Coordinates of N, CA, C and O in Angstrom, one line a residue:
X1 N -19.7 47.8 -30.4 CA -21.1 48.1 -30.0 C -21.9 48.3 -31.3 O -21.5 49.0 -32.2
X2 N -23.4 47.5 -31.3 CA -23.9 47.8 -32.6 C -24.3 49.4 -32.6 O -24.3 50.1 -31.5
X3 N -24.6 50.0 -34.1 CA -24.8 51.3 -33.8 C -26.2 51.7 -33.2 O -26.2 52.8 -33.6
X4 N -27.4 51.6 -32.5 CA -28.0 51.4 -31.9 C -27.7 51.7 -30.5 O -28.2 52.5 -29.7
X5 N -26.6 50.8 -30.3 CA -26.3 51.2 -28.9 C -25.4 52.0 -28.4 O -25.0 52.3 -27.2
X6 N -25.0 52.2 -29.7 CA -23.7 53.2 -29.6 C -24.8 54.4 -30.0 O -24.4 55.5 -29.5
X7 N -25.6 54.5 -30.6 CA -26.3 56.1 -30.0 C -27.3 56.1 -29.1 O -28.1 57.1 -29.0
X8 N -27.3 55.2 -28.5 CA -28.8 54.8 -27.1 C -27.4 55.5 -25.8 O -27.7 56.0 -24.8
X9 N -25.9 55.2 -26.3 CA -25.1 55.4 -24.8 C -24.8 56.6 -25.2 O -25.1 57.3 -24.2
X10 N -24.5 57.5 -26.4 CA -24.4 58.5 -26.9 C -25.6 59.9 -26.5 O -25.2 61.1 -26.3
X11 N -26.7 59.4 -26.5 CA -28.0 59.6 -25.6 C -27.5 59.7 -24.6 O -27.0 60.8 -24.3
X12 N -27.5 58.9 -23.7 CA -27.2 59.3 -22.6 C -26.7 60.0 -21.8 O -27.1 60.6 -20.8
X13 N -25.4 59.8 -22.5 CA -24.1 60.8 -22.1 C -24.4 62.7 -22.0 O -24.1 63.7 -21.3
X14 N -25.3 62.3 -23.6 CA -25.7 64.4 -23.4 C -26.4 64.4 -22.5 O -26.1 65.1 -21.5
X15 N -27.5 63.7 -22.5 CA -29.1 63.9 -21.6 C -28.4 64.1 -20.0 O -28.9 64.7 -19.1
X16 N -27.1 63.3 -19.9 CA -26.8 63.3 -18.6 C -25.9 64.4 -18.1 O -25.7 64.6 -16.9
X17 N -25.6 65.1 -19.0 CA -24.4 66.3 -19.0 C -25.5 67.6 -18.6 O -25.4 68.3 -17.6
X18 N -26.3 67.5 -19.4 CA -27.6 68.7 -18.8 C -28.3 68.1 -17.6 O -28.6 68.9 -16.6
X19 N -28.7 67.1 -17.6 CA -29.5 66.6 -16.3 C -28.9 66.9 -14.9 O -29.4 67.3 -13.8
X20 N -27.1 66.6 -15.2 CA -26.0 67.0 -14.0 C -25.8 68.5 -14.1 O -25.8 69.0 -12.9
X21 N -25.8 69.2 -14.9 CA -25.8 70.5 -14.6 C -26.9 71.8 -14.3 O -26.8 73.0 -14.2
X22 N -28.3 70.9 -14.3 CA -29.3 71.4 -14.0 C -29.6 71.4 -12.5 O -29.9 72.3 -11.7
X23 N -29.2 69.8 -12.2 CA -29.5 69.2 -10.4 C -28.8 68.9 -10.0 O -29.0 68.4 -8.9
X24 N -27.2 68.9 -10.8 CA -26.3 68.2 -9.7 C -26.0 66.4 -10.5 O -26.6 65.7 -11.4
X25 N -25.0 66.3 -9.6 CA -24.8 64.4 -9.9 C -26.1 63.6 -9.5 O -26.4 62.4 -9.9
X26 N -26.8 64.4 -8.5 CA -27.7 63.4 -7.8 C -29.1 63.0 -8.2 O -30.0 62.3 -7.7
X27 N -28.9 64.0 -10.0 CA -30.2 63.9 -10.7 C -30.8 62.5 -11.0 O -30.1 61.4 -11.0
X28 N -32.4 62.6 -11.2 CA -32.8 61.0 -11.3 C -32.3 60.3 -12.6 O -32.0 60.9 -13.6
X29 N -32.3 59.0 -12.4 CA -31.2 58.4 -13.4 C -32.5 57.8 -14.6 O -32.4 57.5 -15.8
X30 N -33.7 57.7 -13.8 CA -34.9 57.3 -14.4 C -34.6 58.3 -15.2 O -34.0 58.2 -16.3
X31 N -35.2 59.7 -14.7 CA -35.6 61.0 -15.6 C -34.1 61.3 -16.7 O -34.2 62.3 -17.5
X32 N -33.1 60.7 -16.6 CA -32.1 60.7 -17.8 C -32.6 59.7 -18.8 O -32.8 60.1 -19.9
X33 N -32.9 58.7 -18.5 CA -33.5 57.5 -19.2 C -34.3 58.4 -20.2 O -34.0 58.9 -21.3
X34 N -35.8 58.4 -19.4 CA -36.9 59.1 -20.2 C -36.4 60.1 -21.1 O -36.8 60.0 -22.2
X35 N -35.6 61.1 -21.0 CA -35.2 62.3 -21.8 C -34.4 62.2 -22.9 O -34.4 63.0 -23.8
X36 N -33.5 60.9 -22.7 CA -32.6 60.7 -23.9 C -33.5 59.2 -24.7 O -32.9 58.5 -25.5
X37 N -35.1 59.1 -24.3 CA -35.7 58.1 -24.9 C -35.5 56.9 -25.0 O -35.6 56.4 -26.1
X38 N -35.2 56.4 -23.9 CA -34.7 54.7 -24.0 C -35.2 54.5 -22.6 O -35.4 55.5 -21.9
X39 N -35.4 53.1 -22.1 CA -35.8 52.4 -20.7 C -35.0 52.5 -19.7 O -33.8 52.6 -20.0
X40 N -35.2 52.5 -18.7 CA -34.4 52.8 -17.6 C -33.2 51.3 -17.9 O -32.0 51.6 -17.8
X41 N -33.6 50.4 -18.0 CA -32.8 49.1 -18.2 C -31.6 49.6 -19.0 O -30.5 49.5 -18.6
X42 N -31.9 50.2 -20.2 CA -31.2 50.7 -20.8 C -29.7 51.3 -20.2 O -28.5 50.9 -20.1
X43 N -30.4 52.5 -19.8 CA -29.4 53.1 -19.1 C -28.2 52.3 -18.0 O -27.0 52.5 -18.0
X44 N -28.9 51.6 -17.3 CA -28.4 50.3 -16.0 C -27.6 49.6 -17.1 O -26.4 49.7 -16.8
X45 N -27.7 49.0 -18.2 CA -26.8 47.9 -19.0 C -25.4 49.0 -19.5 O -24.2 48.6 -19.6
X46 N -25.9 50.0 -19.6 CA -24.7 51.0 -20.2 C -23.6 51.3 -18.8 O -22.3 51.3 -18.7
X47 N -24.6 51.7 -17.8 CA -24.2 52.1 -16.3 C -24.4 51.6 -15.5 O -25.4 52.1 -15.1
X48 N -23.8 50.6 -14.7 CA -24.3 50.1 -13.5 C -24.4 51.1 -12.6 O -25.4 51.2 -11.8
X49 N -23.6 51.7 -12.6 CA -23.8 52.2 -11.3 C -23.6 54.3 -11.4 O -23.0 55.0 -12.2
X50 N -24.5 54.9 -10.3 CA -24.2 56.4 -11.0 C -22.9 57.1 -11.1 O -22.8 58.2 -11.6
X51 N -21.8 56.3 -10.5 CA -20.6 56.2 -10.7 C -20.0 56.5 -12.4 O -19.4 57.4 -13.0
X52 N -20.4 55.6 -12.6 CA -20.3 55.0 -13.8 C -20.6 55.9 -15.0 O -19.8 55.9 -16.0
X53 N -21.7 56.6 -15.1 CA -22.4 57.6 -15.6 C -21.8 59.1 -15.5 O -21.5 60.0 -16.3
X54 N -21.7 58.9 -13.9 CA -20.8 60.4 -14.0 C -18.9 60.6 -14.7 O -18.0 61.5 -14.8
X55 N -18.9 59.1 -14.9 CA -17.2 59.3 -15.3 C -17.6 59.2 -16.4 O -16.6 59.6 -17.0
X56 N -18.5 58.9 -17.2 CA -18.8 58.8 -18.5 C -18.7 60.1 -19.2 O -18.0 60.3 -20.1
X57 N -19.8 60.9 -18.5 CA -20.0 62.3 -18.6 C -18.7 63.1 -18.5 O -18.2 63.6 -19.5
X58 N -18.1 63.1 -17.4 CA -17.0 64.1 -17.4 C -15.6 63.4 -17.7 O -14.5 63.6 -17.1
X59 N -15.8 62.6 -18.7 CA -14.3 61.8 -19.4 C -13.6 63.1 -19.5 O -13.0 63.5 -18.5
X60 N -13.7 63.8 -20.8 CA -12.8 64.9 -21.0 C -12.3 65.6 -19.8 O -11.1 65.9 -19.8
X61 N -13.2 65.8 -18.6 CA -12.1 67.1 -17.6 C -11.4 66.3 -16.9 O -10.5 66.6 -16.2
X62 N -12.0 64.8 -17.0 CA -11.1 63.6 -15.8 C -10.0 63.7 -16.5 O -9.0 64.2 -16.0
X63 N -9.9 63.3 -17.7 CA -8.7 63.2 -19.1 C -7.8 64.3 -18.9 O -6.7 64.0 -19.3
X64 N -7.9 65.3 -18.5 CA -7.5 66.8 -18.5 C -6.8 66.4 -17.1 O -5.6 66.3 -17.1
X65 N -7.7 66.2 -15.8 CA -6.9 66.2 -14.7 C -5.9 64.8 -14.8 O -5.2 64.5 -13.8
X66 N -5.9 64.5 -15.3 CA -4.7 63.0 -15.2 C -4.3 63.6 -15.8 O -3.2 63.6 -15.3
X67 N -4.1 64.4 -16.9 CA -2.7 64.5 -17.8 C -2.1 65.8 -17.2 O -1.0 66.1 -17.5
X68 N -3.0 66.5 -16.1 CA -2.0 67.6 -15.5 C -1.2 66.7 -14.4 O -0.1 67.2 -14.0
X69 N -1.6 65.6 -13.8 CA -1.6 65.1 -12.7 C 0.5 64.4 -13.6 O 1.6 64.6 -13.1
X70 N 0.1 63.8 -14.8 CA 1.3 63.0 -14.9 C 2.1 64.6 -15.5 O 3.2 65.0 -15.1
X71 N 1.5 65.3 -16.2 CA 2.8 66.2 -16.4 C 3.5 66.8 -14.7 O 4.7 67.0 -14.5
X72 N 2.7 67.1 -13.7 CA 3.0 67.5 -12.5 C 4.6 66.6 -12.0 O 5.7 67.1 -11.6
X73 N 4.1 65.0 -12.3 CA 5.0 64.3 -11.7 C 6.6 64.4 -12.5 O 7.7 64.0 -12.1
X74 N 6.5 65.0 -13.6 CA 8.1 64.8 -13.6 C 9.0 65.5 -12.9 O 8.4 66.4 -12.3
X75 N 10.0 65.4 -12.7 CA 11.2 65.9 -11.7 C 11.3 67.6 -12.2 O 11.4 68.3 -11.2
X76 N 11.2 68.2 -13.2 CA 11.1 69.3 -13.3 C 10.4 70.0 -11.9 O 11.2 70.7 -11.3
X77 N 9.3 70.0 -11.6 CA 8.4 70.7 -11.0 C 8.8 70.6 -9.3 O 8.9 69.5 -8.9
X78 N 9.1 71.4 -8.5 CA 9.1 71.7 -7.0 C 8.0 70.6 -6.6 O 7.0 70.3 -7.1
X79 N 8.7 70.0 -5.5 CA 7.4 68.7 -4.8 C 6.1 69.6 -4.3 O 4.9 69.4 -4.6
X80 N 6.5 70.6 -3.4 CA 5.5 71.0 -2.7 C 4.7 71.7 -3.5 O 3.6 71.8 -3.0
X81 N 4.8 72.5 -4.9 CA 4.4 73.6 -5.8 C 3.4 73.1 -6.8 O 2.5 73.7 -7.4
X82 N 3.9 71.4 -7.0 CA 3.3 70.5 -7.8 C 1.9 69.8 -7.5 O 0.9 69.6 -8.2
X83 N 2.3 69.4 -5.5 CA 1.2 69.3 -5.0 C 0.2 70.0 -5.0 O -0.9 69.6 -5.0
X84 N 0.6 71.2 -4.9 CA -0.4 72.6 -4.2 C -1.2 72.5 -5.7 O -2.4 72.8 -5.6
X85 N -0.8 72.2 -6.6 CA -1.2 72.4 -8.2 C -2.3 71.7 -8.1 O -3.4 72.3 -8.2
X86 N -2.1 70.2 -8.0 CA -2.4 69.2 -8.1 C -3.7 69.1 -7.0 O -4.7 68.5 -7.2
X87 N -3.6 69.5 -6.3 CA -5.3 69.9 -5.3 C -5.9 70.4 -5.7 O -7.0 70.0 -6.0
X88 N -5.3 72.3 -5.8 CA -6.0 72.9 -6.5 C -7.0 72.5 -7.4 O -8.2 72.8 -7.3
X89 N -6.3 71.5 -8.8 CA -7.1 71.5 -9.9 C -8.1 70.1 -9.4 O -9.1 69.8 -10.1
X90 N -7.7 69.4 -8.2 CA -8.6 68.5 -7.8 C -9.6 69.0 -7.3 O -10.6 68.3 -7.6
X91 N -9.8 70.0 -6.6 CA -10.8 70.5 -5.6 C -11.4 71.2 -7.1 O -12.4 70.6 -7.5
X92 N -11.1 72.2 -7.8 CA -11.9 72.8 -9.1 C -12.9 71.3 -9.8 O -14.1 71.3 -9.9
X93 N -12.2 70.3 -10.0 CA -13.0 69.3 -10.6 C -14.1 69.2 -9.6 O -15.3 69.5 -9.8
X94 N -13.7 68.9 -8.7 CA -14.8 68.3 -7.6 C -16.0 69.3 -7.4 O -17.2 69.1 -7.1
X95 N -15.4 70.4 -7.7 CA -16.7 71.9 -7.7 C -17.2 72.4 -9.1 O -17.7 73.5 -9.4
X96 N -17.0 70.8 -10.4 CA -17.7 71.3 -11.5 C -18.8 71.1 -11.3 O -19.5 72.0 -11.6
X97 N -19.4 69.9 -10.6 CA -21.0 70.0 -11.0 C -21.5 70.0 -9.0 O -20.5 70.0 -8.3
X98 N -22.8 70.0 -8.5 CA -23.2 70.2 -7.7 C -23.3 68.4 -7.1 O -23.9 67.7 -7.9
X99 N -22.8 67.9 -6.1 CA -23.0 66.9 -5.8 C -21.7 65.8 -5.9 O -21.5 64.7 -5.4
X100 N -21.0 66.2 -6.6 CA -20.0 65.1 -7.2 C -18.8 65.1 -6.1 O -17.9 64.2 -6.3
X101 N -18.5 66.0 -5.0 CA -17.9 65.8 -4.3 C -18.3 65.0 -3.1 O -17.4 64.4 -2.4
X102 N -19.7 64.9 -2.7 CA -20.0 63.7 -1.9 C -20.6 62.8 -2.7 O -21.4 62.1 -2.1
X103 N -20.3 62.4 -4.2 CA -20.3 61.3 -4.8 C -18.9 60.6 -4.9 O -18.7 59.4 -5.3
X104 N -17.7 61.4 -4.4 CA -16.3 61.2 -4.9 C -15.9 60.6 -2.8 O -15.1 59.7 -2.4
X105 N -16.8 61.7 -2.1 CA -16.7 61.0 -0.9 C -17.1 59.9 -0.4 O -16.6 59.2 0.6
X106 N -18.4 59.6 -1.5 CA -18.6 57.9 -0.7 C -18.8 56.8 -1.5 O -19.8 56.0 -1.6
X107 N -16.9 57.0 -2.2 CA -17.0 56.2 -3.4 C -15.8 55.6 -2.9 O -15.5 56.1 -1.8
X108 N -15.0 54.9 -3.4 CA -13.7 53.7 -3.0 C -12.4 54.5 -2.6 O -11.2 54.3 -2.7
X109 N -13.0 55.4 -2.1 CA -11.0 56.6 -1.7 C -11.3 56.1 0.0 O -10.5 56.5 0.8
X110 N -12.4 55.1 0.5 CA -12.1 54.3 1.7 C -11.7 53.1 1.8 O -11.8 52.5 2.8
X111 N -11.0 52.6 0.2 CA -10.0 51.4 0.3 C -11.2 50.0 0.4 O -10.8 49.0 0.9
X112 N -12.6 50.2 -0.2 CA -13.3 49.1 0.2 C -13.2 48.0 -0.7 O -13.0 48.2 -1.9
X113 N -13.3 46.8 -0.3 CA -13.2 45.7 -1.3 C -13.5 46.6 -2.7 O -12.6 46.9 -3.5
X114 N -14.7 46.9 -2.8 CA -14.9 47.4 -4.5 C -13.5 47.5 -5.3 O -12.5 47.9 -4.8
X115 N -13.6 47.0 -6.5 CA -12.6 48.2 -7.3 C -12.9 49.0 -7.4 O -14.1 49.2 -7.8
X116 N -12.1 49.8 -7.3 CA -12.0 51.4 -7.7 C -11.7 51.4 -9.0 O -10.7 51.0 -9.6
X117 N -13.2 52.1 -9.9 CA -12.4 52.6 -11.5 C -10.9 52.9 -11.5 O -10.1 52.9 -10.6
X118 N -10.8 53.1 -12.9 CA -9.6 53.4 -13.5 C -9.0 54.6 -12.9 O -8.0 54.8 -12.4
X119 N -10.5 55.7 -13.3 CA -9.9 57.6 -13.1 C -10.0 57.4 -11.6 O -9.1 57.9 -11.0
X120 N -10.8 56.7 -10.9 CA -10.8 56.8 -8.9 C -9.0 56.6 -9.2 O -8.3 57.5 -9.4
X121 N -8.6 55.4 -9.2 CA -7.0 54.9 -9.0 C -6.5 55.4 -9.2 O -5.5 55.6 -8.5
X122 N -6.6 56.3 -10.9 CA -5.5 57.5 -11.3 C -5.4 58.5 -10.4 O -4.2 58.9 -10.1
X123 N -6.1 58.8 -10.0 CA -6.1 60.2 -9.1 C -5.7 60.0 -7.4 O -5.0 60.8 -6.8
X124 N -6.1 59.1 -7.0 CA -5.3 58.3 -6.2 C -4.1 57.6 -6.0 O -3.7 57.3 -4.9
X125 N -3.1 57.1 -7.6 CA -1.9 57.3 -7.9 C -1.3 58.3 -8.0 O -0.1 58.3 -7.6
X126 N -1.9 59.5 -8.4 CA -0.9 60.1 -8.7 C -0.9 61.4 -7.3 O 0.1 62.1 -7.1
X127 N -1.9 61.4 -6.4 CA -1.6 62.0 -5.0 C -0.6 61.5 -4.3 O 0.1 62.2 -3.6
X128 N -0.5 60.4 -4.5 CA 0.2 59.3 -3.2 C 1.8 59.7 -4.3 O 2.8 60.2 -3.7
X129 N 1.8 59.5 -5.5 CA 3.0 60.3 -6.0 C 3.8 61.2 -5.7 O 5.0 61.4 -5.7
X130 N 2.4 62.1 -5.4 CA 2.9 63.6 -5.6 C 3.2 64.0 -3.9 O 4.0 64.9 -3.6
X131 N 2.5 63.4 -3.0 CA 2.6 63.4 -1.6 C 4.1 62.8 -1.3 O 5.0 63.5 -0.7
X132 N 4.3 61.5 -1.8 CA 5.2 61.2 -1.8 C 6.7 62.2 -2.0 O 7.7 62.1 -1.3
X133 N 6.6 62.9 -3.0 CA 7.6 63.4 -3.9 C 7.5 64.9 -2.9 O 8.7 65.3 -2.9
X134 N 6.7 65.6 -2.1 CA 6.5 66.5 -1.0 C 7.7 66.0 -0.2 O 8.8 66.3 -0.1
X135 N 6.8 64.8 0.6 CA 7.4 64.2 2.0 C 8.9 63.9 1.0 O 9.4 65.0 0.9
X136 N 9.6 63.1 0.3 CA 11.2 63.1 0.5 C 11.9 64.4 0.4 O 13.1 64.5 0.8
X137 N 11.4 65.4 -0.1 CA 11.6 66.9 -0.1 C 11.7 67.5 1.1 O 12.4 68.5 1.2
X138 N 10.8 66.9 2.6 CA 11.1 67.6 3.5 C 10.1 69.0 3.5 O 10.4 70.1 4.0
X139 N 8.9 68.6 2.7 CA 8.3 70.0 2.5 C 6.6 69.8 3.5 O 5.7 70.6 3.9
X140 N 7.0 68.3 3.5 CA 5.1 68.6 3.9 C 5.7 67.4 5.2 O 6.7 66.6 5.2
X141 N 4.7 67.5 6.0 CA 4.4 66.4 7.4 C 4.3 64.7 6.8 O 3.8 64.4 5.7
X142 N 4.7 64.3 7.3 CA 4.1 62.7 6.8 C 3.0 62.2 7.6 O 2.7 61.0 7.3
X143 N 2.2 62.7 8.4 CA 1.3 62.2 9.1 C 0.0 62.4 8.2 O -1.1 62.2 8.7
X144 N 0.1 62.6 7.3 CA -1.5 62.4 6.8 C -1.0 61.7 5.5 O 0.1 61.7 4.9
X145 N -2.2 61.0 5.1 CA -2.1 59.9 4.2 C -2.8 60.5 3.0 O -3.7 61.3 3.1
X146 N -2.4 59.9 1.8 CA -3.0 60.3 0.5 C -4.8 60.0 0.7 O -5.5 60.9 0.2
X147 N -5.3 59.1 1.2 CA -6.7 59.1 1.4 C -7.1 60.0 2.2 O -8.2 60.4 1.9
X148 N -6.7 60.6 2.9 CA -7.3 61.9 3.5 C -7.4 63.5 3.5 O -8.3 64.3 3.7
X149 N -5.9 63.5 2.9 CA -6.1 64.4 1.9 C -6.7 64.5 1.1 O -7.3 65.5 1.1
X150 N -7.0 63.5 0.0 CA -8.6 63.8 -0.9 C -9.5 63.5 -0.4 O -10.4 63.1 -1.2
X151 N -9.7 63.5 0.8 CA -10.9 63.4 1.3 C -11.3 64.5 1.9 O -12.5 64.8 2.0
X152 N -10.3 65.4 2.6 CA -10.0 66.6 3.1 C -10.4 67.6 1.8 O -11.2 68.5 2.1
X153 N -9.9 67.6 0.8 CA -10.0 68.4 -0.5 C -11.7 68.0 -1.0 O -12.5 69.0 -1.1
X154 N -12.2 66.6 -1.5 CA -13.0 66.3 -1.5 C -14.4 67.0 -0.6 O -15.3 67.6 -1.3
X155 N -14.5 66.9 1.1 CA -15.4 67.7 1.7 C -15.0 69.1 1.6 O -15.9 69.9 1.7
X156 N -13.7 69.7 1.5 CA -13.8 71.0 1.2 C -15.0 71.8 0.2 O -15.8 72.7 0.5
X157 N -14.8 71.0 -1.2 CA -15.7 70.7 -2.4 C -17.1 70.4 -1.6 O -18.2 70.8 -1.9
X158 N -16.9 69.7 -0.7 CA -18.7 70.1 -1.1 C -19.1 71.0 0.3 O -20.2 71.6 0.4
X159 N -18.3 71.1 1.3 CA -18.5 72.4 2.4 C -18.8 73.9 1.0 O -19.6 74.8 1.3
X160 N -18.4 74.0 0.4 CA -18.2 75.0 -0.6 C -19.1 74.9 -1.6 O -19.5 75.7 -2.4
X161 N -19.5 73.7 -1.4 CA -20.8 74.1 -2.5 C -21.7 74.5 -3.1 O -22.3 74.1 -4.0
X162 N -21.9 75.6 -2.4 CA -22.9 77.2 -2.0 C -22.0 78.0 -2.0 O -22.5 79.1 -2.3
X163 N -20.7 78.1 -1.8 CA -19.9 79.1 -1.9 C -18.3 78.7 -2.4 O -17.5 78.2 -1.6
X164 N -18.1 78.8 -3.4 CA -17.5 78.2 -4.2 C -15.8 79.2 -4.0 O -14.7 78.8 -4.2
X165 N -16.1 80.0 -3.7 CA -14.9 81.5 -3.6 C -14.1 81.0 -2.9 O -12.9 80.8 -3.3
X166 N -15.0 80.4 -1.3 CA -14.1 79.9 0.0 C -13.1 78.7 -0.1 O -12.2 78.4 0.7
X167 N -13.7 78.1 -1.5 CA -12.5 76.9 -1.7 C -11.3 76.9 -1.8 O -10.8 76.0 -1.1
X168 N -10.5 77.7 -2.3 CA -9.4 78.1 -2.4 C -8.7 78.5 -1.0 O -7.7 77.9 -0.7
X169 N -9.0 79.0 -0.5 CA -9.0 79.6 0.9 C -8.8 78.5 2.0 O -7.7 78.5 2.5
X170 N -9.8 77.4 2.5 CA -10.0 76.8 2.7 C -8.4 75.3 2.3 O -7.8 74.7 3.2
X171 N -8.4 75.2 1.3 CA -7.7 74.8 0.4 C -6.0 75.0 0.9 O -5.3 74.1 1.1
X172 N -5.6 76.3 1.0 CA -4.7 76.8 1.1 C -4.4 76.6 2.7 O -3.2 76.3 3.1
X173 N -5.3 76.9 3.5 CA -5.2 76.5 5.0 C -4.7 75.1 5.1 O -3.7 74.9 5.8
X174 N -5.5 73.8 4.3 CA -5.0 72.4 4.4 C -3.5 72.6 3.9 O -2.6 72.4 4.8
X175 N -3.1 72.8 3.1 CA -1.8 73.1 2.5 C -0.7 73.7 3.7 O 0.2 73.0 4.1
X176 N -0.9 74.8 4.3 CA -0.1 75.5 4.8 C -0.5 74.7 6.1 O 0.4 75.2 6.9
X177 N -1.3 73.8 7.0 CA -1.2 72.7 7.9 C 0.0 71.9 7.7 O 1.0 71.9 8.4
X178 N -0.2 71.1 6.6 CA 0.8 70.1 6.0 C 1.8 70.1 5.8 O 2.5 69.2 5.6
X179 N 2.2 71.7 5.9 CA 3.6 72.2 5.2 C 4.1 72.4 6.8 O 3.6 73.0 7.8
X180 N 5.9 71.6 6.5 CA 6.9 71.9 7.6 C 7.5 73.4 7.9 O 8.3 74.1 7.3
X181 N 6.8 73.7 9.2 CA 8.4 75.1 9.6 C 7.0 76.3 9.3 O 7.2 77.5 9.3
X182 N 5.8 75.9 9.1 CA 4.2 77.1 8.8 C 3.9 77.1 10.2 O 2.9 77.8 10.6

């Protein structure tokens, strides 16, 4: 990337970190443009899509949740204790900024032609893992599918997004549904 546009995307990235934490994911992508001083085009060539922008922005805590997500999966860890983990810190991501859980709801965790980014599939790998590694344990039901459960965790996150307390709570109910012999 010439240096130019490596500080026009650099721009963006802050202007978009305050713009998301001021209004949410759902902030105007124009009014990022104008603030980090470059053309709306600009921003569209770096980001197609607000997808795109928002994984840009939260690389670091996405980075953070996949690496709890692969340390979760080794054999050390209880299936069902790992899972429980592994929501938890899924539902906290989804309740960092305002909006990004019905950005995470009507984004490719419905299997649509699109590809699904990298961090969508990671986090989606490593559920269906970790669900996986539950159900041969004999700890959780097999009737619900890795897409529903983050989708279940997902609207929790944003049912909660005025009240952020009840997540957990909420959270722990889906959990102790899922779980055999509760």
């Amino acid at each position: 990337m010439r240096a130019d546009a490596q500080r026009n995307y650099e721009m963006l990235v802050e202007h978009a970190k305050l713009a998301f934490a001021e209004h949410g994911v759902d902030a105007s992508l124009d009014a990022i443009a104008r603030r980090a001083g470059v053309a709306s085009g600009t921003l569209y060539r770096h980001f197609p899509t607000r997808l795109d922008l928002v994984e840009a922005t939260l690389s670091h805590q996405i980075a953070d949740l996949i690496g709890l997500g692969h340390h979760l999966l080794l054999p050390t860890h209880d299936p069902f204790t790992a899972l429980s983990t592994w929501l938890h810190a899924t539902l906290h991501h989804a309740l960092t900024y305002r909006g990004l859980s019905a950005t995470l709801l009507n984004t490719t965790l419905d299997h649509t032609p699109e590809t699904p980014s990298p961090w969508h599939k990671e986090l989606l790998d490593t559920t269906t893992h970790l669900l996986n590694r539950a159900r041969a344990a004999n700890t959780i039901t097999t009737e619900a599918t890795d897409t529903e459960i983050l989708k279940t965790v997902t609207a929790i996150a944003w049912a909660t997004r005025n009240a952020p307390d009840q997540a957990d709570r909420l959270l722990t109910l889906l959990l102790n549904g899922l779980r055999y012999g509760r």
